[in-house]
Coordinates of C-alpha atoms in Angstrom, one line a residue:
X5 CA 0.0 0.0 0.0
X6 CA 1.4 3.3 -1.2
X7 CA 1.6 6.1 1.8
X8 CA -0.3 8.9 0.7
X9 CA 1.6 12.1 1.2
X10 CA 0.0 15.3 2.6
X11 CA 0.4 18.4 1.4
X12 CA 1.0 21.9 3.5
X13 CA -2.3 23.8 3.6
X14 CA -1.8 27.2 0.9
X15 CA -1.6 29.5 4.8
X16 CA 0.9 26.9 6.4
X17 CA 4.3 28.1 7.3
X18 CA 6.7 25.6 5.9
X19 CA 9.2 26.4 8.9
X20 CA 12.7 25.8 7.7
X21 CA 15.5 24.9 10.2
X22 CA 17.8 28.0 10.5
X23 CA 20.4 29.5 12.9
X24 CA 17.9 32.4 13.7
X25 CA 15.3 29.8 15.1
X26 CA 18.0 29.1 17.4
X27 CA 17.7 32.8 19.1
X28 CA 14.2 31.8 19.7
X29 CA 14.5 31.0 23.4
X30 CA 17.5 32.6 24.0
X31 CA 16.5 35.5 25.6
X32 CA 12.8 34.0 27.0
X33 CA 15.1 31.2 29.1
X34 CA 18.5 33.9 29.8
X35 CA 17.0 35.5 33.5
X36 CA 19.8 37.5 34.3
X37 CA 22.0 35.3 32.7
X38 CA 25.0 37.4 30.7
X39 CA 27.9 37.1 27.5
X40 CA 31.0 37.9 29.2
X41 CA 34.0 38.9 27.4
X42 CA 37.1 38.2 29.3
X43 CA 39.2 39.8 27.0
X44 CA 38.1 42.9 27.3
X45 CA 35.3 42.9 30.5
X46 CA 32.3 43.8 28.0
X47 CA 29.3 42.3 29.8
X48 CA 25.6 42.0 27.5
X49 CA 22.6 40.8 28.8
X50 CA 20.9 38.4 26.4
X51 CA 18.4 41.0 25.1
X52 CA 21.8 43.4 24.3
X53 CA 23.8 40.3 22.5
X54 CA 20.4 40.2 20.3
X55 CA 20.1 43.7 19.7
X56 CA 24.1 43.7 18.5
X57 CA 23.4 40.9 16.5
X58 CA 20.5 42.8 14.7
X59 CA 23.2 46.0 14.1
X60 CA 25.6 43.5 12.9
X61 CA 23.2 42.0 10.0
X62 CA 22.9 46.1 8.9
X63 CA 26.4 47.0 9.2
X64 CA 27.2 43.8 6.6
X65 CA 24.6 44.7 4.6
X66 CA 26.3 48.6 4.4
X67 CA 29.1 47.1 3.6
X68 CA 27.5 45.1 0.3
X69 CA 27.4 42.0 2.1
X70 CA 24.8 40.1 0.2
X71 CA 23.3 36.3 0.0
X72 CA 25.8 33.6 -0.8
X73 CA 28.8 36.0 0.2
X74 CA 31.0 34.5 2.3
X75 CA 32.4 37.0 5.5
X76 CA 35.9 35.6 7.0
X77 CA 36.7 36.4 10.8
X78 CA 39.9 36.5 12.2
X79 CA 39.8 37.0 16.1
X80 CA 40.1 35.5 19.4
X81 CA 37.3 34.1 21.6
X82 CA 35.2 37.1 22.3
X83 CA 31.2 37.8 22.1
X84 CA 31.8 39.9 19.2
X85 CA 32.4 35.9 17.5
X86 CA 29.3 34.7 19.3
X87 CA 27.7 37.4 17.1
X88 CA 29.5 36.7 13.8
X89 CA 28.5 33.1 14.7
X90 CA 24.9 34.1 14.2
X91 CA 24.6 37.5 12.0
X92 CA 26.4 36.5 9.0
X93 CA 25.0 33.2 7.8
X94 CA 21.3 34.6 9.3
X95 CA 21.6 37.5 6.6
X96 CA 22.3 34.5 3.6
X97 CA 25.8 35.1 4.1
X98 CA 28.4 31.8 4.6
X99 CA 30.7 32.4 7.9
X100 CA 34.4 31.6 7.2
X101 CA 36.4 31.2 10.9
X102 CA 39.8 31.2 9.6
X103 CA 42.3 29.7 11.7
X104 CA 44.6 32.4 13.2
X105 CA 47.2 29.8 13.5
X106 CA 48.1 28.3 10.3
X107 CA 50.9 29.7 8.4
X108 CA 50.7 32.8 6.5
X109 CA 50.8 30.9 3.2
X110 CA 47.7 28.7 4.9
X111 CA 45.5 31.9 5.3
X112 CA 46.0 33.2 2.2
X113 CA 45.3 30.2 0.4
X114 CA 41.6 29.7 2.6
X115 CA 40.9 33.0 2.1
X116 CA 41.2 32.7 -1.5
X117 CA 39.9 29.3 -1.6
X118 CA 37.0 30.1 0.3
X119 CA 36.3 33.4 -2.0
X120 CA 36.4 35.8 0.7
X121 CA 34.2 39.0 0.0
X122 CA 34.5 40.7 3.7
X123 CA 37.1 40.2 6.6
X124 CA 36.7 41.1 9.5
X125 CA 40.2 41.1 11.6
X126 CA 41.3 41.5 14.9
X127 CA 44.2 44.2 15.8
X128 CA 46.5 41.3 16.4
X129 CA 46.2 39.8 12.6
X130 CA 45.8 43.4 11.0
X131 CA 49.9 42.8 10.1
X132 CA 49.5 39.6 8.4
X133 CA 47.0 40.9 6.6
X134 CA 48.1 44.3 5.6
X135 CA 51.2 42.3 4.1
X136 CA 49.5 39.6 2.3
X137 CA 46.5 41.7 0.9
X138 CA 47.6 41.9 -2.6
X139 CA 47.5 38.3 -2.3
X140 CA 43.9 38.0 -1.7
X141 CA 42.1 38.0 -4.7
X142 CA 38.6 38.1 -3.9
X143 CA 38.7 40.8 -0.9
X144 CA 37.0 44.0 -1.3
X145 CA 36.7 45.0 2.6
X146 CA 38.0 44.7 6.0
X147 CA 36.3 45.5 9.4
X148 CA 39.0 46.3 12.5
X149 CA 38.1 44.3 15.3
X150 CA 39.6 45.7 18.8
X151 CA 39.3 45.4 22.7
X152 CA 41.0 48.8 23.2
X153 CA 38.7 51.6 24.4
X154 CA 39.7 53.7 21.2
X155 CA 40.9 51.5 17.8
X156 CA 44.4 52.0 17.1
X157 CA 45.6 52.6 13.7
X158 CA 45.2 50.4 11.5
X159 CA 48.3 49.3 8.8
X160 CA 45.4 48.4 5.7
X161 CA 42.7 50.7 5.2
X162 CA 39.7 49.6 6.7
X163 CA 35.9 50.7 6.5
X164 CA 36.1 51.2 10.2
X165 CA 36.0 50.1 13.5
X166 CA 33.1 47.2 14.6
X167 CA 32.0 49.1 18.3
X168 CA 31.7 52.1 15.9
X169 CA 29.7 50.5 13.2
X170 CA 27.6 48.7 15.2
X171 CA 26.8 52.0 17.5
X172 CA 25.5 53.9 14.4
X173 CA 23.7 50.9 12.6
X174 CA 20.1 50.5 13.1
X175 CA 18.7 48.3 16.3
X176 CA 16.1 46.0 14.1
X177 CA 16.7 43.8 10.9
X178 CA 14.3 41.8 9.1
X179 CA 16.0 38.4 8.8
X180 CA 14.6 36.7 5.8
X181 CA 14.1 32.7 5.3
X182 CA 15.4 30.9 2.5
X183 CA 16.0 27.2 2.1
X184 CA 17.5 25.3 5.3
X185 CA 20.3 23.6 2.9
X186 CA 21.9 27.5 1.9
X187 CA 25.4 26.8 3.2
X188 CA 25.9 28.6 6.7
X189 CA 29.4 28.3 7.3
X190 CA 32.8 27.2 6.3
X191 CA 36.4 26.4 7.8
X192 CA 39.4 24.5 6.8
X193 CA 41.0 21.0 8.1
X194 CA 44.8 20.3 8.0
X195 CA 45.9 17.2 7.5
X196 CA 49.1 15.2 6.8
X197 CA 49.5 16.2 2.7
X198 CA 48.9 19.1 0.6
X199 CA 46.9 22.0 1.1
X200 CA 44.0 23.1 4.0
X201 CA 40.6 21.2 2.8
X202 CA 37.2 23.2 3.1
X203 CA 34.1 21.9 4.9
X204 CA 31.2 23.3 4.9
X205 CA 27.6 23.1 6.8
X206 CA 24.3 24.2 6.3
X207 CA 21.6 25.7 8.3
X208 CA 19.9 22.7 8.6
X209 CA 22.8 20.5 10.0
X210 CA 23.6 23.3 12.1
X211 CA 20.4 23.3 13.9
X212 CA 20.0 19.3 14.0
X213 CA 23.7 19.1 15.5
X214 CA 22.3 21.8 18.5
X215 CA 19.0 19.7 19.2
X216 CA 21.5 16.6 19.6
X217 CA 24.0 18.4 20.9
X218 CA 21.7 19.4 23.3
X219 CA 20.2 16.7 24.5
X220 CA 23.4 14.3 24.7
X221 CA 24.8 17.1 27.1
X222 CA 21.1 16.6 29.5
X223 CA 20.0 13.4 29.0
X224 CA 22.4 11.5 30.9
X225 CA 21.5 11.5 35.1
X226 CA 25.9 11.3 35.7
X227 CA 26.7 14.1 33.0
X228 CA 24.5 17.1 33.3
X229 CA 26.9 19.5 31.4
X230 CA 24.3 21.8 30.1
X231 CA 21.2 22.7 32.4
X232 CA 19.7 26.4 33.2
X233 CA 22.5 26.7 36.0
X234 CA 25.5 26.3 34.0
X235 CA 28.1 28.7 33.3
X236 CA 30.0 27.9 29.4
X237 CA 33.2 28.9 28.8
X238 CA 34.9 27.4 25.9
X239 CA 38.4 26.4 25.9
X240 CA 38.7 25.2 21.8
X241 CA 39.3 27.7 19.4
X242 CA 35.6 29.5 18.1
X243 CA 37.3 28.9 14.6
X244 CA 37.7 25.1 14.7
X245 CA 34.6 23.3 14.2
X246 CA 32.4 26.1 15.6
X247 CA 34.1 25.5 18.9
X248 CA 32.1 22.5 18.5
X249 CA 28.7 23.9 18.4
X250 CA 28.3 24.2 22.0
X251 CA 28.5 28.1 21.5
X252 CA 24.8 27.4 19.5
X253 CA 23.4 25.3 22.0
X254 CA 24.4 27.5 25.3
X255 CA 22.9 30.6 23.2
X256 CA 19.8 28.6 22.9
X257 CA 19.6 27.4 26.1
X258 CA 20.1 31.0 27.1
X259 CA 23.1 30.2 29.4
X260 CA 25.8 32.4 30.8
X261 CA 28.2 32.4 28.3
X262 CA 32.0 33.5 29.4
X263 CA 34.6 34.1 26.3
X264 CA 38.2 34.2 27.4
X265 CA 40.0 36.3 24.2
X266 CA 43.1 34.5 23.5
X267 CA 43.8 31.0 25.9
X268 CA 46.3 32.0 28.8
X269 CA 46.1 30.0 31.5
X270 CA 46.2 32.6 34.2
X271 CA 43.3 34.4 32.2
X272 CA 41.2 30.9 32.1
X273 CA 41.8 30.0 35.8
X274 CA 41.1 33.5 36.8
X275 CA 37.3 33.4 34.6
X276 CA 37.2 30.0 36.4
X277 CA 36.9 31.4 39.6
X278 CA 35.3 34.9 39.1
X279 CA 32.5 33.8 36.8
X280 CA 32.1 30.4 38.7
X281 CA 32.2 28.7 35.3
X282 CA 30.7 24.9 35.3
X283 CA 31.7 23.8 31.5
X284 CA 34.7 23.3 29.4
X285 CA 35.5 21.6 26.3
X286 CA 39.4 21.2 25.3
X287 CA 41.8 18.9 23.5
X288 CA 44.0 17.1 26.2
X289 CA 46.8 19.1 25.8
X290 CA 45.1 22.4 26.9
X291 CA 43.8 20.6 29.8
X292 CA 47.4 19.7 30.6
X293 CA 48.9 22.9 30.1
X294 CA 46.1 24.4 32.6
X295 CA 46.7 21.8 35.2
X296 CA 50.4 22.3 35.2
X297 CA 50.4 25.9 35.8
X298 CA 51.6 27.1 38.6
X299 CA 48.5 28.9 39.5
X300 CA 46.2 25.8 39.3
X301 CA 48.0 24.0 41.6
X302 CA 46.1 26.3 44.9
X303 CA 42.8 26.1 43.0
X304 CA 39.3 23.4 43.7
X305 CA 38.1 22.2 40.7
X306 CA 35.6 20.2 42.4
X307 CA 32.1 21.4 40.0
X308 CA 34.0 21.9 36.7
X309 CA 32.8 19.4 34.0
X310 CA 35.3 19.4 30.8
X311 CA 34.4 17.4 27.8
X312 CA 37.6 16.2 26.0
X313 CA 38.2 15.9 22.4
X314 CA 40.5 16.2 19.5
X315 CA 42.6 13.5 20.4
X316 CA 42.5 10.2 22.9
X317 CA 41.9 11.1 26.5
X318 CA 44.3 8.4 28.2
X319 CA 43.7 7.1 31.7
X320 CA 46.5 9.1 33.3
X321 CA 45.2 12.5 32.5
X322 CA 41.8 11.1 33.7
X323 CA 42.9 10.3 36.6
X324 CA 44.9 13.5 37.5
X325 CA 42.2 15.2 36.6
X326 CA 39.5 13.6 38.6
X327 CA 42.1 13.8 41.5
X328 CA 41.7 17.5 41.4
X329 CA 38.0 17.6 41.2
X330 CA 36.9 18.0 37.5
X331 CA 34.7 15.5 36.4
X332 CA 36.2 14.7 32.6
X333 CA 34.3 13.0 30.0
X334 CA 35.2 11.7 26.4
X335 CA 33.8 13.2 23.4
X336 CA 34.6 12.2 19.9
X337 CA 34.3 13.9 16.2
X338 CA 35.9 15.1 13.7
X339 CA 36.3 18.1 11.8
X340 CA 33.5 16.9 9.0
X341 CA 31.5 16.0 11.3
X342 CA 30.0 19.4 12.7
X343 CA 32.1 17.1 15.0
X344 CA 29.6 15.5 17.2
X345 CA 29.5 11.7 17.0
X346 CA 29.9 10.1 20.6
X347 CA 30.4 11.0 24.1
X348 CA 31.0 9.2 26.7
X349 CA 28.2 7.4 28.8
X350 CA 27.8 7.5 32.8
X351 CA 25.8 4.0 33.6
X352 CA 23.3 5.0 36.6
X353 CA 25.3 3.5 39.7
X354 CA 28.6 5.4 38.5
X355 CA 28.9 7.0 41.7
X356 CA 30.2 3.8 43.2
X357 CA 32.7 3.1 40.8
X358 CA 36.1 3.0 41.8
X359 CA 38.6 5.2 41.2
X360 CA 40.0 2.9 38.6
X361 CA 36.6 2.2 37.0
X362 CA 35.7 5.8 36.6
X363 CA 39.1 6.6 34.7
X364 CA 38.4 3.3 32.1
X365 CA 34.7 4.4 31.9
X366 CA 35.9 8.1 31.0
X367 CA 38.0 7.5 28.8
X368 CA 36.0 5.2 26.5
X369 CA 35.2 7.1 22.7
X370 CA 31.2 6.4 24.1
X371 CA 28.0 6.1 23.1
X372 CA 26.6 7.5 19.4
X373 CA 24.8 10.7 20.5
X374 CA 21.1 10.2 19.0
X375 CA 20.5 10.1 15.1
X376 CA 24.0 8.9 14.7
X377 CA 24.6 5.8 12.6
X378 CA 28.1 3.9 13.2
X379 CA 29.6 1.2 11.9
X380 CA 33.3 -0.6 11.7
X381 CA 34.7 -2.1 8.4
X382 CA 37.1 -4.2 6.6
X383 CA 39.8 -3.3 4.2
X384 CA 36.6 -4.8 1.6
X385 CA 34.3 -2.4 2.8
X386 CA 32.2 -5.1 4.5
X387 CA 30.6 -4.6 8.5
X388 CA 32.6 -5.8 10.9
X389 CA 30.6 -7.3 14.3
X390 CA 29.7 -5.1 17.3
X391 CA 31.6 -7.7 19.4
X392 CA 34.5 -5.5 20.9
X393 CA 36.9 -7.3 19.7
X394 CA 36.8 -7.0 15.5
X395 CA 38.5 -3.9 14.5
X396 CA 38.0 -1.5 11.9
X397 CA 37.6 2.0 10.0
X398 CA 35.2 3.6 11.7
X399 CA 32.3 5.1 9.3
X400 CA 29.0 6.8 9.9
X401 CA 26.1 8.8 8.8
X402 CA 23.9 11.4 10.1
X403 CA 22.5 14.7 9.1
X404 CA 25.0 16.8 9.9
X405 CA 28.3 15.5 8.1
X406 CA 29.8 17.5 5.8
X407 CA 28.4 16.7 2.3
X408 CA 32.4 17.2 0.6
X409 CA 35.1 19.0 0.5
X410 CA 34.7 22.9 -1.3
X411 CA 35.9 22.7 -4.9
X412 CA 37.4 19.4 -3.9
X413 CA 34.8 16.7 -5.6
X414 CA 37.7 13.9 -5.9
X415 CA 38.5 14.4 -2.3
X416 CA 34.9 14.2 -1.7
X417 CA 34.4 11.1 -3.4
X418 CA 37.0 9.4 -1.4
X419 CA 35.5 10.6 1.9
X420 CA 31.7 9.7 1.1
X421 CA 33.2 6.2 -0.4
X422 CA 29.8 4.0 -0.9
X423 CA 27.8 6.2 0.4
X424 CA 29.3 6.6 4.2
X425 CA 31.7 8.8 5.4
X426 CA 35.1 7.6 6.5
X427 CA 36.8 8.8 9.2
X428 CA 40.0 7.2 8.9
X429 CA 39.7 6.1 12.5
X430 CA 40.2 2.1 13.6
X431 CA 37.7 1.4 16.2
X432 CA 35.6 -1.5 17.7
X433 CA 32.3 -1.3 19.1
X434 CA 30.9 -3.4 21.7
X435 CA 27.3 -5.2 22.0
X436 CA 26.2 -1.9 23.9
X437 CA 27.1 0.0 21.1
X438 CA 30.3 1.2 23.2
X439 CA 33.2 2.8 20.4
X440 CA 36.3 2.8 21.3
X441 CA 38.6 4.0 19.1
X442 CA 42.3 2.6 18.5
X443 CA 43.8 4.7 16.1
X444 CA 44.3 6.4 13.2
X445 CA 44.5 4.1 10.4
X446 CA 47.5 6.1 9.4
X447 CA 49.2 6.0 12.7
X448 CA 48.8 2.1 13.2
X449 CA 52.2 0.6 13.8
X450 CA 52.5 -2.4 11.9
X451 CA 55.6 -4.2 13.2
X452 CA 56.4 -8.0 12.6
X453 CA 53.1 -8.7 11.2
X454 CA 51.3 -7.2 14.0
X455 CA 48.9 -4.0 14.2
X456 CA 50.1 -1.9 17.8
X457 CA 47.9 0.8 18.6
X458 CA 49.8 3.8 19.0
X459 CA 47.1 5.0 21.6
X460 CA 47.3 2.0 23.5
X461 CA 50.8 2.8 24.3
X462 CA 50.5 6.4 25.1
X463 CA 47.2 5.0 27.4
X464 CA 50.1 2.9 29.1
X465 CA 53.4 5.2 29.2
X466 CA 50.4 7.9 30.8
X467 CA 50.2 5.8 33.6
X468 CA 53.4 6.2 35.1
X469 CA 53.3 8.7 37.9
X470 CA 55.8 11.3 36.7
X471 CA 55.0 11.3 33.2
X472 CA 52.7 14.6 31.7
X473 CA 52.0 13.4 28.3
X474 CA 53.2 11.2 25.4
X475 CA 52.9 10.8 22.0
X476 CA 54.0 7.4 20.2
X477 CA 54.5 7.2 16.5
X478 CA 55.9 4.5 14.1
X479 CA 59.2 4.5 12.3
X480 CA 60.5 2.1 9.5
X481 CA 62.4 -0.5 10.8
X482 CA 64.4 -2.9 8.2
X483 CA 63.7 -6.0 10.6
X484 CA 60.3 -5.7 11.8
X485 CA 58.8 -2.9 9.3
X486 CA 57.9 -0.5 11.8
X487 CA 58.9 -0.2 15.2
X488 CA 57.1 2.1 17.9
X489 CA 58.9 5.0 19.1
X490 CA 58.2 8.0 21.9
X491 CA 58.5 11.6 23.1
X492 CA 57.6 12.4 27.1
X493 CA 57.0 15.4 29.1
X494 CA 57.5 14.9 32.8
X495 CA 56.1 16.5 35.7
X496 CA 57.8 19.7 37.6
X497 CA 60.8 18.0 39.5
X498 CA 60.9 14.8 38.2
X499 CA 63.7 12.4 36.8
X500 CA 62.3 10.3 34.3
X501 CA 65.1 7.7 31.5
X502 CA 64.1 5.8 28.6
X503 CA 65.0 3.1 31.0
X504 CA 62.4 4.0 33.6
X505 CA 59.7 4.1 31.1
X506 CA 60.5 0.9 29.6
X507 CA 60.5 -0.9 32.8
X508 CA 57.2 0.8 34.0
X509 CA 56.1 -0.6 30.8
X510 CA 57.4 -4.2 31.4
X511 CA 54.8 -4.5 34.2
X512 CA 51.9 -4.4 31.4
X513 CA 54.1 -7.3 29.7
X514 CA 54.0 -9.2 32.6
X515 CA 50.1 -8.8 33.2
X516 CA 49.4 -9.7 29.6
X517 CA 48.1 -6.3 28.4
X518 CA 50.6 -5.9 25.9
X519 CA 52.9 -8.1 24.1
X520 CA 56.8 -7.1 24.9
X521 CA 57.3 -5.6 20.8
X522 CA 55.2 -2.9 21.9
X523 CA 57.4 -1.1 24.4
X524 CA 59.0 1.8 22.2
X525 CA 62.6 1.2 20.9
X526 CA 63.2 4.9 22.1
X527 CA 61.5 7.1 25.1
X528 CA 62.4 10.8 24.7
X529 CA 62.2 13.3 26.9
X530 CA 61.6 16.2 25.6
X531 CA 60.5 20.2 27.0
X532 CA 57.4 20.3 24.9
X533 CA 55.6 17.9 22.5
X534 CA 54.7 19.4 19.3
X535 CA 50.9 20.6 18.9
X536 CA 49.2 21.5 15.7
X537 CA 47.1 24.8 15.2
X538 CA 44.1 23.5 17.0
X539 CA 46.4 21.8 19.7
X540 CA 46.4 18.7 19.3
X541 CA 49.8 16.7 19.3
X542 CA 51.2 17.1 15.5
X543 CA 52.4 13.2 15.1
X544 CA 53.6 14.4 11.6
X545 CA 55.8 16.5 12.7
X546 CA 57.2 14.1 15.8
X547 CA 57.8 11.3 12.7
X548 CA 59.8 14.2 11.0
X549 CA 61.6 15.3 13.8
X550 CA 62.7 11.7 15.0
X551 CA 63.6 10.6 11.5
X552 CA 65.7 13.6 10.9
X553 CA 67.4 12.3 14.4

């Protein structure tokens, strides 16, 4: 029997899902609840944030902004992101982040790539533009963003200053719908070869990604990371994945919202304490760089919640961190995937776990957050078992991945490969659809016929008490193909030898975790482990460093 299809009355609003339905409840559900700019010590109330918003969408359109334009941004954390987050793609408009920290070369070519029409750039990155603006070739404006009372002078010429802009723009504007699949925002991925690749979103997988977002972050009894009480402040970079949508949701959710300006760890662990904040999200090293401060080490943690992702969370970090109060949970995504995929999940009696079943609980990849569809594969392309114990690349699909690469559609091909996308993660997943990911499928170490995982080992190595963090990589070996090989950071104080390490890692030999070809051939300490613009530890650059010797 065929299903008969009903058609929308002539008078029915055919509501489409776009960013400015998010700013629905903002301000209904907000109280007293404010924006905070730690940079700078601007404070809005919910109805003010809206109200800028509103003189944003006129000053863009002043400036010729029009539909399908795309508006780069080159700042620091701040509300006046939060507002760029919403203005630009709300007027039609596609919102480029550009990451502040790629190489000069690396700007200019997203910035062309992405067919910039309007920047707008803070003082810091006004040099790097003023010398590469001949370079951009699709440019016709810039907007100075500053946090000094008066803007300084600015090396380009610029059509002015955005407090002054927005102070004589007009308080209302008449946001327009158009279809929930125009293309809301865009940023750029690095990976190991060639140039930055472009992802994009639209307004629809925006919006589906904050109701899931959303409710994974409420739904569970043992991780209430978003409720009315809360107090955000992000701690990943508003240019990499959106800061991972949270920004949407807490705006939504009408939340107090604090936005630190550039990461400093003095500046976060002072907006810790003064605005009483509840919820982070980092990569692992950030985490690490806050706790070792010297600052943190007089401060109680106990109340903040700090989602990690990026790269593995291992159990030593866990632990460390749950020793100091912060309750840390696993979340996992990528960069084409708006990133949320899985977060970690809190059974109902957690609270009488042990110390030691918290950390392995934590630090599991977790549960796909609702209307996520995972899988694991062969090498043939054909569905491995959810038995926790077959391994393979992790693919999925849900409405909010990435439909390509921009300009790329070979690239995009490859990534969408029979119709799921491939993350180029090796994972297993249990019988209560548990992930847990092993690796990168390019950072597998394949020595004498066997696959190590390279974040099994750095799980391991994080274990020993005087260690900070590790990264483990594979180098060729004419004997056993690859051998396993690893750079250390150890704690304030400590003495720490290859020769510690590897007999730290014996003990796990011993026990039967691991088998004895997986202790690296060399453990190096080092001052600092390489981190890539988003901060998470640059492997490729480790590999190089240790091959060059």
């Amino acid at each position: 029997m065929a299903v008969k299809l009903i058609s929308p009355a002539d008078e029915a609003y055919n509501y489409p899902l776009l960013i400015k339905q998010l700013l629905l409840s903002a301000e209904r559900y907000a109280g007293d609840n404010e924006i905070v700019g730690g940079n700078n010590g601007q404070r809005f109330s919910y109805a003010e944030f809206i109200e800028r918003v509103h003189r944003l969408a006129n000053v863009l359109t002043e400036a010729g902004v029009k539909e399908g334009d795309t508006v780069a941004v080159l700042d620091w954390d701040t509300p006046r992101y939060l507002e760029c987050f919403f203005a630009i793609p709300m007027i039609g408009a596609v919102l480029h982040t550009v990451n502040v920290r790629l190489a000069s070369e690396q700007v200019v070519y997203t910035m062309n790539h992405a067919q910039d029409d309007l920047v707008l750039v803070h003082d810091d990155f006004l040099p790097l533009i003023a010398k590469v603006q001949d370079q951009l070739t699709t440019v016709k404006g810039y907007i100075q963003l500053t946090d000094e009372a008066q803007a300084p002078d600015a090396p380009l010429e610029v059509m002015g200053d955005y407090e002054s802009l927005l102070a004589g723009a007009m308080t209302e504007f008449d946001f327009p719908d158009f279809d929930e699949n125009a293309i809301a925002t865009t940023f750029y991925t690095t990976g190991t070869t060639g140039n930055p690749k472009g992802v994009f979103f639209s307004h629809r997988q925006l919006v589906l990604h904050t109701l899931a977002l959303s409710a994974t972050t409420s739904m569970n009894d043992n991780m209430q990371l978003m409720q009315a009480s809360s107090v955000y402040m992000p701690i990943t970079p508003m240019f990499h994945v959106h800061a991972w949508g949270v920004p949407y949701v807490a705006t939504m959710m009408g939340l107090k919202q604090v936005y630190p300006g550039r990461y400093e760890p003095a500046t976060l662990l002072k907006l810790y304490m003064t605005e009483k904040v509840t919820f982070s999200h980092c990569v692992p090293t950030i985490l690490q760089m806050v706790l070792s401060s010297e600052k943190a080490k007089a401060i109680d943690f106990s109340g903040w919640q700090v989602l990690i992702g990026g790269s593995a969370l291992t159990e030593g970090l866990a632990k460390a961190a749950l020793e100091r109060g912060i309750q840390i949970y696993t979340g996992y995504g990528m960069s084409e995937t708006c990133p949320l995929l899985s977060t970690t999940w809190m059974p109902l009696d957690a609270d009488s776990f042990s110390m030691e079943q918290q950390v392995r609980t934590r630090v599991q990849t977790g549960k796909p957050v609702p209307l996520v569809n995972m899988r694991i594969i062969d090498d043939n392309g054909r569905f491995l078992p959810h038995d926790g114990k077959a391994m393979g690349e992790v693919v999925v699909r849900t409405p909010w991945l990435t439909q390509g690469y921009l300009h790329e559609p070979e690239k995009s091909d490859e990534l969408w490969a029979n119709g799921w996308m491939h993350t180029g993660d090796v994972g297993s997943i249990d019988n209560s659809y548990t992930l847990q990911i092993r690796d990168r499928i390019k950072d597998v170490i394949k020595t004498g016929g066997e696959w190590v995982s390279s974040l099994d080992i750095e799980n391991l190595i994080s274990q020993h008490p005087d260690i900070e963090l590790s990264a483990v990589i594979g180098l060729p070996d004419d004997e056993w193909g690859e051998r396993p090989h690893a750079v250390v950071t150890v704690r304030e104080g400590a003495q720490v030898d290859q020769q510690a390490v590897a007999d730290f890692m014996q003990k796990f030999v011993d026990e039967g975790h691991i088998e004895k070809w997986a202790i690296p051939d060399t453990i190096k300490v080092v001052d600092e482990i390489p981190r890539t613009s988003v901060g998470k530890v640059d492997k490729k650059l480790i590999r190089s460093q240790l091959q060059e010797g």
